[in-house]
Coordinates of C-alpha atoms in Angstrom, one line a residue:
M1103 CA -6.6 20.5 3.2
S1104 CA -10.0 18.9 2.4
N1105 CA -8.8 17.4 -0.9
N1106 CA -5.8 16.0 0.4
L1107 CA -8.1 14.1 3.2
L1108 CA -10.3 12.9 0.4
S1109 CA -7.1 11.7 -1.9
Y1110 CA -6.2 9.8 0.8
A1111 CA -9.5 8.2 2.2
G1112 CA -9.9 7.2 -1.4
W1113 CA -7.3 5.2 -0.9
T1114 CA -8.7 2.9 1.5
F1115 CA -11.8 1.5 -0.7
L1116 CA -11.3 3.1 -4.4
P1117 CA -9.2 0.5 -5.6
N1118 CA -10.7 -2.2 -4.9
L1119 CA -13.9 -1.3 -5.7
V1120 CA -13.2 -0.1 -9.1
T1121 CA -10.8 -3.1 -9.2
G1122 CA -14.1 -5.5 -8.8
W1123 CA -15.7 -3.3 -11.9
I1124 CA -12.7 -3.8 -14.0
Q1125 CA -12.7 -7.2 -13.6
S1126 CA -16.5 -7.4 -14.5
L1127 CA -16.5 -5.6 -17.3
Y1128 CA -13.5 -7.7 -18.7
Y1129 CA -15.4 -10.9 -18.1
G1130 CA -18.4 -9.6 -19.5
I1131 CA -16.1 -8.1 -23.1
T1132 CA -13.9 -11.0 -23.2
I1133 CA -16.0 -13.9 -22.5
R1134 CA -19.5 -15.5 -24.7
A1135 CA -22.4 -15.6 -23.6
G1136 CA -22.9 -18.9 -22.1
D1137 CA -19.6 -19.7 -21.0
P1138 CA -18.6 -20.1 -17.7
K1139 CA -16.8 -17.3 -15.9
P1140 CA -13.9 -17.7 -13.7
Q1141 CA -15.0 -18.1 -10.0
P1142 CA -13.7 -16.4 -6.7
G1143 CA -10.7 -18.7 -5.1
T1144 CA -10.0 -20.3 -8.8
P1145 CA -6.3 -19.9 -9.8
R1146 CA -7.4 -17.8 -13.1
Y1147 CA -9.8 -15.2 -11.3
I1148 CA -7.3 -14.2 -8.7
K1149 CA -4.2 -13.9 -11.3
H1150 CA -6.5 -11.6 -13.3
R1151 CA -7.7 -9.5 -10.1
K1152 CA -4.1 -9.3 -9.4
R1153 CA -3.2 -7.9 -12.8
I1154 CA -6.3 -5.6 -12.6
H1155 CA -5.4 -4.7 -9.0
I1156 CA -2.0 -3.9 -10.1
A1157 CA -2.6 -1.5 -13.1
V1158 CA -5.5 0.4 -10.8
I1159 CA -3.1 1.1 -8.0
V1160 CA -0.6 2.4 -10.2
I1161 CA -3.3 4.5 -12.3
Y1162 CA -4.5 5.9 -9.4
L1163 CA -1.0 6.9 -7.6
L1164 CA -0.4 9.0 -11.0
Y1165 CA -3.6 10.6 -11.0
T1166 CA -3.0 11.5 -7.5
I1167 CA 0.3 13.1 -8.4
Y1168 CA -1.4 15.2 -11.0
E1169 CA -4.1 16.4 -8.8
A1170 CA -1.7 17.6 -6.6
D1171 CA 0.1 19.3 -9.2
Y1172 CA -3.2 20.6 -10.7
W1173 CA -4.1 22.6 -7.3
I1174 CA -0.4 23.9 -7.1
R1175 CA -0.6 25.7 -10.7
Q1176 CA -4.4 26.6 -10.2
E1177 CA -3.3 28.5 -6.5
G1178 CA -0.4 30.3 -8.8
D1179 CA 2.4 32.6 -7.4
F1180 CA 3.3 36.4 -7.2
Y1181 CA 5.6 36.0 -10.3
Q1182 CA 2.6 34.8 -12.4
D1183 CA 0.1 37.3 -10.7
L1184 CA 2.8 40.0 -11.8
G1185 CA 3.3 38.8 -15.1
V1186 CA 7.3 38.9 -14.6
P1187 CA 10.1 36.1 -14.8
L1188 CA 11.3 33.8 -11.7
D1189 CA 15.2 35.9 -12.3
V1190 CA 13.5 39.6 -12.5
D1191 CA 15.5 42.2 -10.5
E1192 CA 13.8 44.6 -8.3
K1193 CA 13.2 47.7 -10.6
K1194 CA 11.8 45.8 -13.5
I1195 CA 9.0 44.8 -10.6
K1196 CA 8.1 47.8 -9.6
S1197 CA 7.8 49.3 -13.0
R1198 CA 5.8 46.2 -14.1
F1199 CA 3.6 46.6 -10.9
R1200 CA 2.9 50.0 -11.5
R1201 CA 2.1 49.7 -15.2
L1202 CA -0.6 46.8 -13.8
A1203 CA -1.7 49.6 -11.0
A1204 CA -2.9 51.5 -13.8
V1205 CA -4.7 49.5 -15.8
Y1206 CA -6.6 47.2 -12.8
H1207 CA -7.0 50.2 -10.1
P1208 CA -10.0 50.1 -8.3
D1209 CA -11.2 53.7 -8.9
K1210 CA -11.8 52.5 -12.7
A1211 CA -14.4 50.0 -11.9
V1212 CA -17.5 50.8 -13.1
S1213 CA -20.3 49.0 -10.8
P1214 CA -20.0 48.4 -7.3
E1215 CA -19.5 44.4 -7.9
D1216 CA -16.6 45.3 -10.3
H1217 CA -15.0 47.6 -7.8
A1218 CA -14.9 44.7 -5.3
S1219 CA -13.3 42.1 -7.3
A1220 CA -10.9 45.2 -8.9
E1221 CA -9.7 46.4 -5.1
A1222 CA -9.4 42.6 -4.2
F1223 CA -6.8 41.9 -7.7
F1224 CA -5.1 45.4 -6.6
V1225 CA -4.4 44.0 -3.2
K1226 CA -2.9 41.0 -4.4
L1227 CA -0.7 42.5 -6.8
K1228 CA 0.5 45.1 -4.3
S1229 CA 1.4 42.1 -1.7
A1230 CA 3.2 40.2 -4.4
Q1231 CA 5.1 43.6 -5.4
D1232 CA 5.8 44.3 -1.7
V1233 CA 7.2 40.7 -0.9
L1234 CA 9.2 40.3 -4.3
A1235 CA 10.8 43.5 -4.1
D1236 CA 12.0 43.0 -0.7
S1237 CA 15.1 40.4 -1.0
T1238 CA 14.4 39.0 3.0
K1239 CA 10.7 38.7 1.8
R1240 CA 11.8 37.0 -1.7
F1241 CA 13.8 34.9 -0.1
A1242 CA 11.3 33.4 2.4
Y1243 CA 8.2 33.5 -0.2
D1244 CA 10.1 31.2 -2.9
R1245 CA 11.1 28.6 0.0
F1246 CA 7.9 28.9 2.1
G1247 CA 5.4 30.8 -0.3
P1248 CA 2.3 32.9 0.6
D1249 CA 2.1 31.5 3.9
I1250 CA 5.0 33.9 5.3
L1251 CA 2.5 37.0 5.2
N1252 CA 0.5 35.8 8.2
W1253 CA 4.2 35.2 10.1
Q1254 CA 5.0 37.8 12.7
H1255 CA 7.7 39.1 14.6
V1256 CA 10.0 38.0 11.3
S1257 CA 12.3 40.4 10.0
S1258 CA 15.6 38.6 9.0
I1259 CA 16.2 35.6 6.7
R1260 CA 17.2 33.9 9.7
D1261 CA 13.6 34.1 11.6
Y1262 CA 11.7 33.0 8.1
I1263 CA 14.2 30.2 8.2
F1264 CA 13.3 29.2 11.5
V1265 CA 9.6 29.5 11.7
G1266 CA 9.8 27.8 8.4
A1267 CA 11.3 24.7 10.0
Q1268 CA 9.2 24.7 13.1
A1269 CA 6.2 24.4 10.8
A1270 CA 7.5 21.6 9.0
V1271 CA 8.3 19.6 12.3
P1272 CA 4.8 18.5 12.4
L1273 CA 4.7 17.3 9.3
Y1274 CA 7.7 15.1 9.6
G1275 CA 7.4 14.1 13.2
G1276 CA 3.7 12.9 12.7
S1277 CA 4.5 10.9 9.6
A1278 CA 7.4 9.1 11.3
L1279 CA 5.2 8.4 14.1
V1280 CA 2.2 7.2 11.9
M1281 CA 4.8 4.7 9.8
A1282 CA 6.6 3.6 13.3
I1283 CA 3.0 2.4 14.5
L1284 CA 2.1 1.1 11.5
S1285 CA 4.9 -1.2 11.6
L1286 CA 4.6 -2.2 15.1
V1287 CA 1.2 -3.7 14.3
G1288 CA 1.9 -5.6 11.3
Y1289 CA 1.4 -3.0 8.7
L1290 CA 4.0 -1.5 5.9
Q1291 CA 6.2 -4.3 6.1
W1292 CA 7.0 -4.8 2.2
G1293 CA 9.5 -2.2 2.0
R1294 CA 9.9 -0.7 5.2
Y1295 CA 13.9 0.2 5.0
W1296 CA 13.4 1.9 1.8
R1297 CA 10.6 3.7 3.1
Y1298 CA 12.4 5.2 6.0
L1299 CA 15.4 6.0 3.3
T1300 CA 13.0 8.1 1.4
F1301 CA 11.5 9.6 4.2
V1302 CA 15.3 10.5 5.4
C1303 CA 16.1 12.1 1.9
L1304 CA 12.9 14.3 1.9
A1305 CA 14.0 15.9 4.7
L1306 CA 17.1 16.7 4.0
V1307 CA 16.3 18.3 0.6
E1308 CA 14.4 20.5 2.1
Y1309 CA 16.8 21.5 4.5
H1310 CA 18.8 22.2 2.0
T1311 CA 16.6 23.8 -0.2
I1312 CA 15.2 26.3 2.6
T1313 CA 19.1 27.1 4.1
R1314 CA 21.0 27.5 0.8
P1315 CA 20.9 31.6 -0.5
Y1316 CA 20.4 30.1 -3.8
W1317 CA 17.9 28.0 -5.2
A1318 CA 18.9 24.3 -4.8
P1319 CA 20.4 23.3 -7.9
F1320 CA 18.4 20.2 -9.0
I1321 CA 15.5 22.8 -9.4
T1322 CA 17.5 24.8 -11.5
K1323 CA 19.4 22.2 -13.7
L1324 CA 16.9 19.5 -13.6
V1325 CA 13.6 19.8 -12.8
N1326 CA 12.9 23.6 -14.4
P1327 CA 15.0 22.9 -17.4
F1328 CA 12.8 19.1 -18.0
L1329 CA 9.6 21.1 -17.3
T1330 CA 10.1 23.7 -20.1
K1331 CA 11.7 21.8 -22.8
F1332 CA 9.4 18.6 -22.7
T1333 CA 6.2 19.9 -21.1
S1334 CA 3.7 23.0 -21.2
H1335 CA 4.5 23.0 -17.4
P1336 CA 5.8 26.2 -16.0
P1337 CA 8.5 26.4 -13.8
L1338 CA 8.6 25.4 -10.0
L1339 CA 9.3 27.5 -7.3
P1340 CA 10.9 25.9 -4.3
F1341 CA 7.9 25.8 -2.2
Q1342 CA 5.8 24.3 -4.9
F1343 CA 8.6 21.4 -5.5
L1344 CA 8.5 20.7 -1.8
G1345 CA 4.6 20.6 -1.4
L1346 CA 4.5 18.3 -4.7
A1347 CA 6.9 16.5 -3.3
H1348 CA 5.2 15.8 -0.5
K1349 CA 1.8 14.8 -1.8
A1350 CA 3.7 12.6 -4.1
V1351 CA 6.1 11.1 -1.6
L1352 CA 3.2 10.1 1.2
T1353 CA 1.0 8.6 -1.7
I1354 CA 3.5 6.5 -2.9
F1355 CA 4.0 5.5 0.4
V1356 CA 0.1 4.3 1.0
A1357 CA 0.9 3.1 -3.3
L1358 CA 3.6 0.9 -1.8
G1359 CA 1.6 -0.6 1.1
Q1360 CA -1.2 -2.1 -1.2
L1361 CA 0.9 -3.0 -4.1
G1362 CA 3.5 -4.9 -1.6
P1363 CA 1.5 -8.1 -1.0
L1364 CA 0.4 -8.3 -4.5
F1365 CA 4.0 -8.8 -5.2
A1366 CA 5.0 -10.8 -2.5
P1367 CA 5.7 -14.5 -3.6
E1368 CA 3.0 -16.9 -2.6
K1369 CA 3.6 -19.5 0.0
P1370 CA 3.4 -23.4 -2.0
A1371 CA 1.1 -25.7 -0.8
T1372 CA 2.6 -29.3 0.6
P1373 CA -0.6 -31.5 0.6
S1374 CA 0.6 -35.0 1.0
S1375 CA -0.6 -37.3 -1.8
S1376 CA -3.6 -38.5 -0.4
G1377 CA -4.7 -34.8 0.0
V1378 CA -4.2 -34.8 4.0
D1379 CA -2.4 -31.6 4.9
E1380 CA 0.9 -31.7 7.6
Q1381 CA -1.4 -30.4 10.1
Q1382 CA -3.6 -33.3 10.1
L1383 CA -1.3 -36.1 9.6
Q1384 CA -0.4 -34.5 13.1
R1385 CA -3.7 -35.0 14.4
F1386 CA -3.5 -38.4 13.1
E1387 CA -0.5 -39.6 14.7
Q1388 CA -1.3 -37.9 18.2
L1389 CA -4.7 -39.7 17.9
S1390 CA -2.9 -43.1 17.1
T1391 CA -0.5 -42.6 19.9
S1392 CA -3.2 -42.2 22.5
T1393 CA -5.2 -44.6 21.3
E1394 CA -2.1 -47.1 21.3
V1395 CA -1.4 -45.9 24.8
E1396 CA -5.1 -46.6 26.0
A1397 CA -4.8 -50.3 24.4
G1398 CA -2.0 -51.1 26.7
R1399 CA -3.0 -49.9 29.7
L1400 CA -6.3 -52.0 29.3
L1401 CA -4.3 -55.1 28.4
A1402 CA -2.2 -54.9 31.6
L1403 CA -5.7 -54.1 33.3
E1404 CA -7.3 -57.6 31.9
M1405 CA -4.1 -59.2 32.8
A1406 CA -3.9 -57.8 36.4
P1407 CA -5.3 -61.2 37.8
V1408 CA -2.8 -63.7 36.4
V1409 CA 0.2 -61.7 37.4
G1410 CA 3.1 -64.0 38.2
D1411 CA 0.6 -67.1 37.3
E1412 CA 2.9 -68.6 34.3
A1413 CA 0.0 -71.3 33.6
G1414 CA -3.2 -68.8 34.0
Q1415 CA -0.9 -66.3 31.5
N1416 CA -0.4 -69.2 29.3
D1417 CA -4.5 -70.6 29.8
M1418 CA -5.4 -66.9 29.1
K1419 CA -3.1 -66.6 25.5
G1420 CA -4.3 -69.8 23.8
K1421 CA -8.0 -69.0 24.6
V1422 CA -7.2 -65.6 23.2
R1423 CA -5.4 -67.4 19.9
E1424 CA -8.5 -69.3 19.8
W1425 CA -11.3 -66.6 20.3
L1426 CA -9.3 -64.7 17.2
V1427 CA -9.3 -67.8 15.0
Q1428 CA -13.0 -68.9 15.5
N1429 CA -14.3 -64.9 15.5
T1430 CA -11.7 -62.9 13.1
I1431 CA -10.1 -65.2 10.9
R1432 CA -13.0 -68.0 10.2
A1433 CA -15.5 -65.5 10.4
D1434 CA -13.5 -63.3 7.2
P1435 CA -15.6 -64.0 4.1
E1436 CA -13.0 -65.0 1.9
V1437 CA -11.5 -67.2 4.2
R1438 CA -15.1 -68.9 4.4
D1439 CA -15.0 -69.0 0.9
A1440 CA -11.8 -70.7 0.2
I1441 CA -12.7 -73.3 3.2
G1442 CA -15.5 -74.0 1.3
R1443 CA -14.1 -74.4 -2.1
F1444 CA -11.3 -77.0 -0.3
M1445 CA -13.9 -79.0 1.2
Q1446 CA -15.7 -79.3 -2.1
K1447 CA -12.7 -80.1 -4.4
R1448 CA -11.9 -82.9 -1.2
R1449 CA -15.0 -84.5 -2.0
V1450 CA -15.1 -84.8 -5.9
G1451 CA -14.2 -88.5 -6.3
A1452 CA -14.6 -89.9 -3.0
P1453 CA -16.4 -93.2 -1.9
A1454 CA -20.1 -92.5 -1.7
G1455 CA -19.7 -93.2 1.8
A1456 CA -16.7 -90.9 2.4
R1457 CA -19.0 -88.2 1.0

């Protein structure tokens, strides 16, 4: 349990942390001393970080699945403890136990320390023999693992299936609730449909595995033959396959939550030719509109004394025109230069009295 918590906690900071380290190391190797390195926020820097981040997430995903499989193999199973194949019959199980008991019986231990370890190992062998020699307990062990040793008031296959299904409800119910809450608050949006579909498929696979009197065909005809033929991995029992599938699916969900934003297409920016974005243009338009309205209101306020007096309005318009000519047009430097040049050309060649 603690390993699972540490693994999930690692997803919150390790990918980003390792990505930063690898990117710094990559720039240190590929860029010569003295040459400028891509700065954060630049397109080149963002492209490199995205690629490195994707690689780190995929590698960490594969490592997490390998780690889960490693701990499953370290725990072992009753078949490995007795050294018998998965299809062994009851007679061979009892015969194998008798031979092992003769070798590892606690009474053959010399020192007290050896006696304690030998006694613990003998008890483990005895539990393995008792479970595998009983067809009902063997059915339950293959599907639910060593946890069945702690179950009470169970005697039939139906009882074991009922208790095992009850133990699986918190996993699926809690996971579904967490995914729903994260989806509501805006997380886990990328691949949400496939995430729920995979979760439902996993539940159906587990239901099929624990309720059938035989091992699931995809384990006996697909998974285990592939492992024994192409790898050195021992065959998986149904409960080991389900435990690995739980860890793999939940880890893939976490990885998809981090990979989704990296694969999502970036929204292209649409700046204007002058470098002003849409929001700034809207603000400028609103400001110009309000300024025009305010100027119209002030002009109407100034014209209020001569409203209805046509002669007065004409007189005011003439004075405004004259003011514009005197203070705006003639005051313009270019206009003054043009007038000066014109007057200079006009006086060239004139009589002395006219200059």
